PDB file of C-alpha atoms in Angstrom:
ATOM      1  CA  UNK A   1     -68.271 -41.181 -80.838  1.00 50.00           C
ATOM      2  CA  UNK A   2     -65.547 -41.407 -78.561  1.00 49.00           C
ATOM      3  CA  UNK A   3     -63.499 -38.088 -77.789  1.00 50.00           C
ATOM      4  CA  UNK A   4     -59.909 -39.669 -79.698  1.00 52.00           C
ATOM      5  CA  UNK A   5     -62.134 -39.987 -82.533  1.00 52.00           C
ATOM      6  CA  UNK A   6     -63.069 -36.617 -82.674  1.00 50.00           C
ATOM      7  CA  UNK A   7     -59.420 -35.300 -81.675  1.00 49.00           C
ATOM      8  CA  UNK A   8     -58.513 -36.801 -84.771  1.00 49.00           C
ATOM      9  CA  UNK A   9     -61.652 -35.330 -86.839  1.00 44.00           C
ATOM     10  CA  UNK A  10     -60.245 -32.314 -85.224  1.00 48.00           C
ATOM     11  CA  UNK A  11     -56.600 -32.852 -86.674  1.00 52.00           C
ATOM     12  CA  UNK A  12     -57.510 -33.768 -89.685  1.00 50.00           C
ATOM     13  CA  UNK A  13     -59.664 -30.515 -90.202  1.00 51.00           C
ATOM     14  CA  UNK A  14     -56.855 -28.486 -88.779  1.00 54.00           C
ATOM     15  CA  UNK A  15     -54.516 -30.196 -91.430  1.00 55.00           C
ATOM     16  CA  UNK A  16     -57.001 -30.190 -94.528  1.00 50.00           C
ATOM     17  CA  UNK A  17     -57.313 -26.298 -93.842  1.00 52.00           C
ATOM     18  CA  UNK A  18     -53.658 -25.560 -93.763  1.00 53.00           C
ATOM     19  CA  UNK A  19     -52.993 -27.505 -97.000  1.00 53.00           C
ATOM     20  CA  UNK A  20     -56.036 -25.455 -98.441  1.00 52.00           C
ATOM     21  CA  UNK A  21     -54.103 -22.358 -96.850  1.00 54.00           C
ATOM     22  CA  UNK A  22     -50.575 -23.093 -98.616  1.00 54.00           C
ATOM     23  CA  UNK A  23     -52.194 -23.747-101.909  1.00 51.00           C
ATOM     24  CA  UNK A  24     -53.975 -21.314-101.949  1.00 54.00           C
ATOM     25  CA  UNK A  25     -50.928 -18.623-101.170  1.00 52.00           C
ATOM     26  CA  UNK A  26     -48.849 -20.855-103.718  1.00 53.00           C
ATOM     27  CA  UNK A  27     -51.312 -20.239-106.057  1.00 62.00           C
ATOM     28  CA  UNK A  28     -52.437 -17.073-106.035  1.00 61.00           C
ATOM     29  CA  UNK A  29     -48.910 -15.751-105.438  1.00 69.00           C
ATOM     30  CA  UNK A  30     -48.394 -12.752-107.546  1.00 75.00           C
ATOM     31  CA  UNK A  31     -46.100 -12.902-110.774  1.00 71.00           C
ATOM     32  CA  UNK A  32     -43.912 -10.014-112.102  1.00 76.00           C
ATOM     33  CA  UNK A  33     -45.207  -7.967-114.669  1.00 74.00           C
ATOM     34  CA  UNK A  34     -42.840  -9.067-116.973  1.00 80.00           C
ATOM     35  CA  UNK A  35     -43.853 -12.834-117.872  1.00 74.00           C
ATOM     36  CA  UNK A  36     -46.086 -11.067-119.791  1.00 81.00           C
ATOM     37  CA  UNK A  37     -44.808  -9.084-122.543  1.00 81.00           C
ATOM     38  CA  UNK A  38     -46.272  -6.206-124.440  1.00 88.00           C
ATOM     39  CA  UNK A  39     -47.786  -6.519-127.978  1.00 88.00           C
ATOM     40  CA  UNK A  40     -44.665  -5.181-129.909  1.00 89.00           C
ATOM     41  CA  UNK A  41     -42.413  -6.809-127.504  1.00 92.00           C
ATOM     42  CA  UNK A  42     -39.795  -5.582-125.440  1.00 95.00           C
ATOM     43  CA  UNK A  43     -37.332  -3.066-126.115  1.00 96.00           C
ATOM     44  CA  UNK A  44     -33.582  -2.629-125.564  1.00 97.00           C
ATOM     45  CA  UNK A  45     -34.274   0.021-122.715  1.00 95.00           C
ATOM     46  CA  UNK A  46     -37.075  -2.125-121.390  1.00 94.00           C
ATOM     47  CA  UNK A  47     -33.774  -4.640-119.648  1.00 94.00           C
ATOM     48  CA  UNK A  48     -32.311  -1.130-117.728  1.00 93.00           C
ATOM     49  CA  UNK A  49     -35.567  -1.019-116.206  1.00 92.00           C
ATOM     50  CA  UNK A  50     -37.794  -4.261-115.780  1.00 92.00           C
ATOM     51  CA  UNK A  51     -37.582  -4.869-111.545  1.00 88.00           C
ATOM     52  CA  UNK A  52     -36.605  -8.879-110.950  1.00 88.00           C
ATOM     53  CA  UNK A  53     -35.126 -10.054-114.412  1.00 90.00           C
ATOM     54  CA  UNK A  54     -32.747 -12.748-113.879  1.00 89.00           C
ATOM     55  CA  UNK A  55     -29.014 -11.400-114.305  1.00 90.00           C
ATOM     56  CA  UNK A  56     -27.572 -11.645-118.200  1.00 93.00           C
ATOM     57  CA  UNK A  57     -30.922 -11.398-119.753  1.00 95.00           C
ATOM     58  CA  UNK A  58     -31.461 -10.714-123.408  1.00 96.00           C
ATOM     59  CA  UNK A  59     -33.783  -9.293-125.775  1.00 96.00           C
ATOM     60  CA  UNK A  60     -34.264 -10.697-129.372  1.00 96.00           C
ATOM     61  CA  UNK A  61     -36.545  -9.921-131.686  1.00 96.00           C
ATOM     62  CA  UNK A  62     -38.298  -8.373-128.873  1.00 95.00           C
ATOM     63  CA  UNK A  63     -38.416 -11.549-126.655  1.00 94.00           C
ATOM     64  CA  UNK A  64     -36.414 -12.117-123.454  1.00 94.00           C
ATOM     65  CA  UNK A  65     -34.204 -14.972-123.242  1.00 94.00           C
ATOM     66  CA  UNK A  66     -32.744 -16.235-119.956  1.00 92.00           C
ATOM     67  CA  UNK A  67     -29.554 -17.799-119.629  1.00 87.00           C
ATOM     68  CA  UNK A  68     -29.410 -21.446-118.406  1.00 85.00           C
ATOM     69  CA  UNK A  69     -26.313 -22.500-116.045  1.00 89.00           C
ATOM     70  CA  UNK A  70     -23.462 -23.048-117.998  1.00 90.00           C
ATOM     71  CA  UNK A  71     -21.358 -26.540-118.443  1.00 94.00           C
ATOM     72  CA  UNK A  72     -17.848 -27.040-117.490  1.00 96.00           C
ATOM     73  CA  UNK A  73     -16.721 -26.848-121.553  1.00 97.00           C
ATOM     74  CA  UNK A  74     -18.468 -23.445-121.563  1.00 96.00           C
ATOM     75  CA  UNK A  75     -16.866 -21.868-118.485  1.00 96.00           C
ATOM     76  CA  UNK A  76     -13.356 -23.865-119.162  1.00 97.00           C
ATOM     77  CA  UNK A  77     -13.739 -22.093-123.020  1.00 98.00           C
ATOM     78  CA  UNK A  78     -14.584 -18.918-121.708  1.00 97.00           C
ATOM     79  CA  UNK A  79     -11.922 -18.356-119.639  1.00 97.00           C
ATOM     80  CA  UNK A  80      -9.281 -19.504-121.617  1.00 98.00           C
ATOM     81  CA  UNK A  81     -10.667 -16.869-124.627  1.00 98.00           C
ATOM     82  CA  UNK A  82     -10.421 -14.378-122.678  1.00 98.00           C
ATOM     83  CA  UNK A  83      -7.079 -14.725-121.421  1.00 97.00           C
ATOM     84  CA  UNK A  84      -5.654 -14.985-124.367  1.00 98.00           C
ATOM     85  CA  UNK A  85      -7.670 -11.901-126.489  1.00 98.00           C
ATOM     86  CA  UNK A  86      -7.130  -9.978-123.293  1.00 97.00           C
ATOM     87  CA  UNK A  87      -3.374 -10.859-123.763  1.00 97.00           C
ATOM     88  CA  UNK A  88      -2.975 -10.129-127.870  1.00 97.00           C
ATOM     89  CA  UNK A  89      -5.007  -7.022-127.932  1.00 98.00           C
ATOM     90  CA  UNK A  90      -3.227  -4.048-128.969  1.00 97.00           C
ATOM     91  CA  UNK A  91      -3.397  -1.128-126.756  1.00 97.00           C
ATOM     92  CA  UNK A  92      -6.440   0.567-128.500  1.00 97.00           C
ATOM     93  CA  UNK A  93      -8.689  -2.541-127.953  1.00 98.00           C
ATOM     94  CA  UNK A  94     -10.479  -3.931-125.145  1.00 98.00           C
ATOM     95  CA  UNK A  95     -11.991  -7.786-123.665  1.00 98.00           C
ATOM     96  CA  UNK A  96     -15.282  -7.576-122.636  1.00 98.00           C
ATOM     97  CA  UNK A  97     -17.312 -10.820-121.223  1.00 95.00           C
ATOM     98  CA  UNK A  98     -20.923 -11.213-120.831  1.00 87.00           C
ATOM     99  CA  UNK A  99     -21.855  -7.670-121.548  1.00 96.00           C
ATOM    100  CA  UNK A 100     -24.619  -6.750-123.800  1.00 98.00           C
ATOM    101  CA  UNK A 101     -24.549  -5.117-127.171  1.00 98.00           C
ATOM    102  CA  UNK A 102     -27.597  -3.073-129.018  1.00 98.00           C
ATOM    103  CA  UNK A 103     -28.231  -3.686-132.612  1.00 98.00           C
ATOM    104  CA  UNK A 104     -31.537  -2.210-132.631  1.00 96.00           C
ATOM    105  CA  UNK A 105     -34.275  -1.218-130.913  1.00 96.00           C
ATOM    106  CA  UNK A 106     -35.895  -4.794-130.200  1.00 97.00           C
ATOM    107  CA  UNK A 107     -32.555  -6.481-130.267  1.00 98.00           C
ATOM    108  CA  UNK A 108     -29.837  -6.393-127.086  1.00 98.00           C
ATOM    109  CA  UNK A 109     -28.077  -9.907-127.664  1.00 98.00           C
ATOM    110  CA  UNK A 110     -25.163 -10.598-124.974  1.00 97.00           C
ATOM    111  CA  UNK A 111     -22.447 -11.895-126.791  1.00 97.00           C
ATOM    112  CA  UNK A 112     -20.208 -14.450-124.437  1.00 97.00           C
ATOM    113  CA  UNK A 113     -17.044 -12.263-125.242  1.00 98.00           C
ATOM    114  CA  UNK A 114     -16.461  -9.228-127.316  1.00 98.00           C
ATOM    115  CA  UNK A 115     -13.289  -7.197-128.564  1.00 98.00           C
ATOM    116  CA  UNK A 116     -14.466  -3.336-128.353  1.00 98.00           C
ATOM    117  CA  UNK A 117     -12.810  -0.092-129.119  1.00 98.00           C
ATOM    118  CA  UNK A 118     -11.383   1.555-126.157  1.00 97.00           C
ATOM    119  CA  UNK A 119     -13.350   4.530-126.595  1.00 97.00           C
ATOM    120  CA  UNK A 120     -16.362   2.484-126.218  1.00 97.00           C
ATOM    121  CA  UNK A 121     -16.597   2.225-122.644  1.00 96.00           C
ATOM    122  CA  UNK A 122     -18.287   5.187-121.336  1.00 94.00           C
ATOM    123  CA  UNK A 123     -18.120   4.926-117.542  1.00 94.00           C
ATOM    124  CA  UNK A 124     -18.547   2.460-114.909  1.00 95.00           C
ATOM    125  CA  UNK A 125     -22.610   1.939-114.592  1.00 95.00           C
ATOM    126  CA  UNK A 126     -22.587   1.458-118.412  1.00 96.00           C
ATOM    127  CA  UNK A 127     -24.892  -1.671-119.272  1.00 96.00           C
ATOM    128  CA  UNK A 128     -24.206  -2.265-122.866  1.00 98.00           C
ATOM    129  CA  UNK A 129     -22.448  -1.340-125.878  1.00 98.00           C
ATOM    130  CA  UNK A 130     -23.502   0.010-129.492  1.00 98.00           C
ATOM    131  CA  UNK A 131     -21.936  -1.995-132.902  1.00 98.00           C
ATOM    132  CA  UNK A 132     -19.771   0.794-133.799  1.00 97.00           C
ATOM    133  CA  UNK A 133     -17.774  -0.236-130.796  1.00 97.00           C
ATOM    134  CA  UNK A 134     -17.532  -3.740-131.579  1.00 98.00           C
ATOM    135  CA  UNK A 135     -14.862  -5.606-133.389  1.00 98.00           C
ATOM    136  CA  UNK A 136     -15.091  -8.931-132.770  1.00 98.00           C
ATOM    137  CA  UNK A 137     -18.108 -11.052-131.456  1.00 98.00           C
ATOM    138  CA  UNK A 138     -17.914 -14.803-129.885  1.00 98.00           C
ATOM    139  CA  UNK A 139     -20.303 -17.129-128.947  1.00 98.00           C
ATOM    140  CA  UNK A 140     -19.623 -20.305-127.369  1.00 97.00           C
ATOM    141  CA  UNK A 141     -22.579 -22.845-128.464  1.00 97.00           C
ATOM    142  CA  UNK A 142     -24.192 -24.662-125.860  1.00 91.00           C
ATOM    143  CA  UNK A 143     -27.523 -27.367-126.163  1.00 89.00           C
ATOM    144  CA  UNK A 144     -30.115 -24.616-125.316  1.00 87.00           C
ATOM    145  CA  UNK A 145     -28.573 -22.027-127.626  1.00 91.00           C
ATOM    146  CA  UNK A 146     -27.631 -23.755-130.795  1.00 94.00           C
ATOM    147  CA  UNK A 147     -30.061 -22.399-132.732  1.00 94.00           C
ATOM    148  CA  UNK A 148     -29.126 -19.137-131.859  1.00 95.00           C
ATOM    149  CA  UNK A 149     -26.184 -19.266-131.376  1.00 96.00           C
ATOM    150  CA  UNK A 150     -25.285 -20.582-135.085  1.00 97.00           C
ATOM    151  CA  UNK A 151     -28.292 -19.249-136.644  1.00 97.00           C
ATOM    152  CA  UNK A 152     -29.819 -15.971-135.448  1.00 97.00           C
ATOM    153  CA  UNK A 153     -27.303 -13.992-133.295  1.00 98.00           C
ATOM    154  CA  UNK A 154     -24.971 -14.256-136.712  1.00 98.00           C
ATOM    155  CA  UNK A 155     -27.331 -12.915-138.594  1.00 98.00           C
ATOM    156  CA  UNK A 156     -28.203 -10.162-136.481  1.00 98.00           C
ATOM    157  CA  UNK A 157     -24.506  -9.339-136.190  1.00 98.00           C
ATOM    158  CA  UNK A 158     -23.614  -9.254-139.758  1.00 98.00           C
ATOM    159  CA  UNK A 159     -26.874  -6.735-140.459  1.00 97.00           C
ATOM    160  CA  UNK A 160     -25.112  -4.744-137.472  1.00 98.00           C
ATOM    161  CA  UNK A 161     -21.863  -4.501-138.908  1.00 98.00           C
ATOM    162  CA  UNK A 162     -19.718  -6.490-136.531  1.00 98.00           C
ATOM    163  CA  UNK A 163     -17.053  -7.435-138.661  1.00 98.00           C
ATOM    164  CA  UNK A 164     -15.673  -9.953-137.243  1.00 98.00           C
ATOM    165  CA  UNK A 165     -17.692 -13.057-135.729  1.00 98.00           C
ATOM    166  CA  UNK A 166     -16.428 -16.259-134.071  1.00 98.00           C
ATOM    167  CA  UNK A 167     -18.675 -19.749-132.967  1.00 98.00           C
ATOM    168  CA  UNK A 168     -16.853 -21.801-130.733  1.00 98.00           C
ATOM    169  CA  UNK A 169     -18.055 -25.932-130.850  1.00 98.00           C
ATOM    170  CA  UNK A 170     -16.993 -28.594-128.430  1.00 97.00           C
ATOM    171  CA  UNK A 171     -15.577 -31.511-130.401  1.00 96.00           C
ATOM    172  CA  UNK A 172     -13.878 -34.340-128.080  1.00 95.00           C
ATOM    173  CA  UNK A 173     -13.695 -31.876-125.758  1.00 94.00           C
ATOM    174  CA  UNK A 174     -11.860 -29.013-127.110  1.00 97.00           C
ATOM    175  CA  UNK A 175     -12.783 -26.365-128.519  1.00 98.00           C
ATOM    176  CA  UNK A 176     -13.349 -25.780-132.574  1.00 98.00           C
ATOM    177  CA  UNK A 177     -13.425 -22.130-133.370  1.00 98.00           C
ATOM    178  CA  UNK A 178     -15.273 -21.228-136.559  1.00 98.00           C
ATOM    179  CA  UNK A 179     -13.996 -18.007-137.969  1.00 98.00           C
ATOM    180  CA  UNK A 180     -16.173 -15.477-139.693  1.00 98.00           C
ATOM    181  CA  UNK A 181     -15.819 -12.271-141.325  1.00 98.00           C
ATOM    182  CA  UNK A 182     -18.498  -9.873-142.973  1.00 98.00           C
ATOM    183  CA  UNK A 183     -18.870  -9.173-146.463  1.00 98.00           C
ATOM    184  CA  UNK A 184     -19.803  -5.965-147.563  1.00 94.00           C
ATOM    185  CA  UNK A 185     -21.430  -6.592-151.100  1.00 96.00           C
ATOM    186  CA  UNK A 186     -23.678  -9.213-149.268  1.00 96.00           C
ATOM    187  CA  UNK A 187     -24.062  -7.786-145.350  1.00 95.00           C
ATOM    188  CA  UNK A 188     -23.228 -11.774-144.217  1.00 98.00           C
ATOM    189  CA  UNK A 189     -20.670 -13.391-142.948  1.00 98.00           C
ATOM    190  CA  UNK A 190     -18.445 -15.429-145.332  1.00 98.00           C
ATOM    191  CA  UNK A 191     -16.837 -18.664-143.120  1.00 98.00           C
ATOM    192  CA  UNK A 192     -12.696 -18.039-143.522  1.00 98.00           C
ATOM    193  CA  UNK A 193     -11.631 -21.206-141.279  1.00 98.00           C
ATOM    194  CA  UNK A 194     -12.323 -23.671-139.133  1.00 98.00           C
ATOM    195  CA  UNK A 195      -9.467 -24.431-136.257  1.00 98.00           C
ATOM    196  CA  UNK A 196      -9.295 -27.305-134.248  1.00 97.00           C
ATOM    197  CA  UNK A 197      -5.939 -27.568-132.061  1.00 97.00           C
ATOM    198  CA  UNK A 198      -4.840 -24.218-132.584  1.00 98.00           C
ATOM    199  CA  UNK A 199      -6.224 -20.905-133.487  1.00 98.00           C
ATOM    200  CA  UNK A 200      -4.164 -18.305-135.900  1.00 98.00           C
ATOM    201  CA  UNK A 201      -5.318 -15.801-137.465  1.00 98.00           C
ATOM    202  CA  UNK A 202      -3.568 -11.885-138.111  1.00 97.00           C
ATOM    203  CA  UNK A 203      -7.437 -10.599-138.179  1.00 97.00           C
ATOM    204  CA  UNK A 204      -8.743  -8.328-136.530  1.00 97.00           C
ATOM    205  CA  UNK A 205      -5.373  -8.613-134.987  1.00 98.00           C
ATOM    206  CA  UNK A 206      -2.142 -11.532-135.054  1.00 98.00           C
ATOM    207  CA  UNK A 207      -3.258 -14.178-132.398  1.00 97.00           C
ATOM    208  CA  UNK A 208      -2.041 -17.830-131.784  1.00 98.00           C
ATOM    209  CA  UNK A 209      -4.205 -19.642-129.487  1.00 98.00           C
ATOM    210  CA  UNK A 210      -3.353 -22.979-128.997  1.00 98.00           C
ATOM    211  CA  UNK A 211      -6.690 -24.980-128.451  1.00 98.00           C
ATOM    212  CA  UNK A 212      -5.759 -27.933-126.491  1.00 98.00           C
ATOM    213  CA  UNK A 213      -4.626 -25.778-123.488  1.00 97.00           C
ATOM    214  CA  UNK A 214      -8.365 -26.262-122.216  1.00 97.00           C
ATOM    215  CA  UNK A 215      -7.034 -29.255-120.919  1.00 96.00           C
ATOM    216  CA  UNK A 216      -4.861 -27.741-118.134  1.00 95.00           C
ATOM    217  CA  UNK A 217      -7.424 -25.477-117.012  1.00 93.00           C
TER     218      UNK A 217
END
């Protein structure tokens, strides 16, 4: 055998091994301790203090759910929302976004907005809030969260006692704001409207949201 020939044995060897090498740290590469979850599940202290959980994680029915990246409706939405409760609030209410609320002990659901009491914030490394502070819940519906979104979260809501409860749809590309409000003989929520172009409503306090403004954002 000629000495090229075995240069490239040689290389090939050398190459075979370091493919071997990479898989083999690919594969074995440790995983958190958290991709598997107890027996009972997770609880709502478990998301203070699991190490590596992706940021706006949440726990139902003792499960975590991650958040997938959000569209352009969802963000546009958002932000328009929130500039508007942040602007009708009266003085004794607050605008929170993204912040986590506990309903129980295997459920810490993170509505996408939420009107609180004042006195509910606590201090500056708070991490979520309890239903007694919350007035109003929203939820903006995306494809990975329907089901939740207009299905479960209500429901866990409503056994809470959030009062108040709002699902925001994308229809043509606006928003369509479903309006909700609790019963108290039957602990659910009982639909009061659906708004298209504009929202009004003097519950849980007078806004006028016009809709199409999503548009100019």
């Amino acid at each position: 055998m000629e000495a090229t020939d075995e240069h490239h044995i040689a290389d090939r060897g050398q190459d075979a091994s370091t493919e071997t090498d990479e898989a083999d740290a690919f594969e074995f590469e440790p995983l958190p301790g958290w991709v598997i979850p107890p027996t009972e599940g997770y609880t709502a202290e478990d998301l203070d203090r699991l190490r590596g959980i992706p940021s706006h994680t949440q726990l139902i029915d003792g499960a975590l759910v991650f958040v997938s990246p959000q569209t352009r409706f969802h963000s546009l939405t958002l932000s328009l929302m929130q500039s508007e409760l942040h602007r009708a609030v009266p003085e004794d209410l607050r605008v929170r976004r993204q912040m986590t609320v506990t309903l129980g002990k295997r459920q810490r659901p993170e509505p996408d907005l939420m009107v609180i009491r004042a006195d509910g914030d606590l201090d500056l490394n708070q991490t979520t809030y309890q239903p007694a502070d919350v007035l109003l819940a929203v939820e903006v519906v995306s494809a990975k969260s329907e089901i939740r979104d207009r299905e479960r979260k209500p429901v866990l809501y409503a056994e809470a006692g959030i009062v108040h409860f709002w699902r925001i749809e994308e229809k043509d590309g606006r928003p369509t704001v479903y309006v909700y409000e609790l019963d108290p003989a039957t602990k659910a929520y009982a639909l009061m409207g659906i708004h298209h172009d504009r929202l009004k409503v003097s519950v849980p306090f007078y806004i006028d949201i016009d809709l199409t403004e999503i548009d100019d954002l």
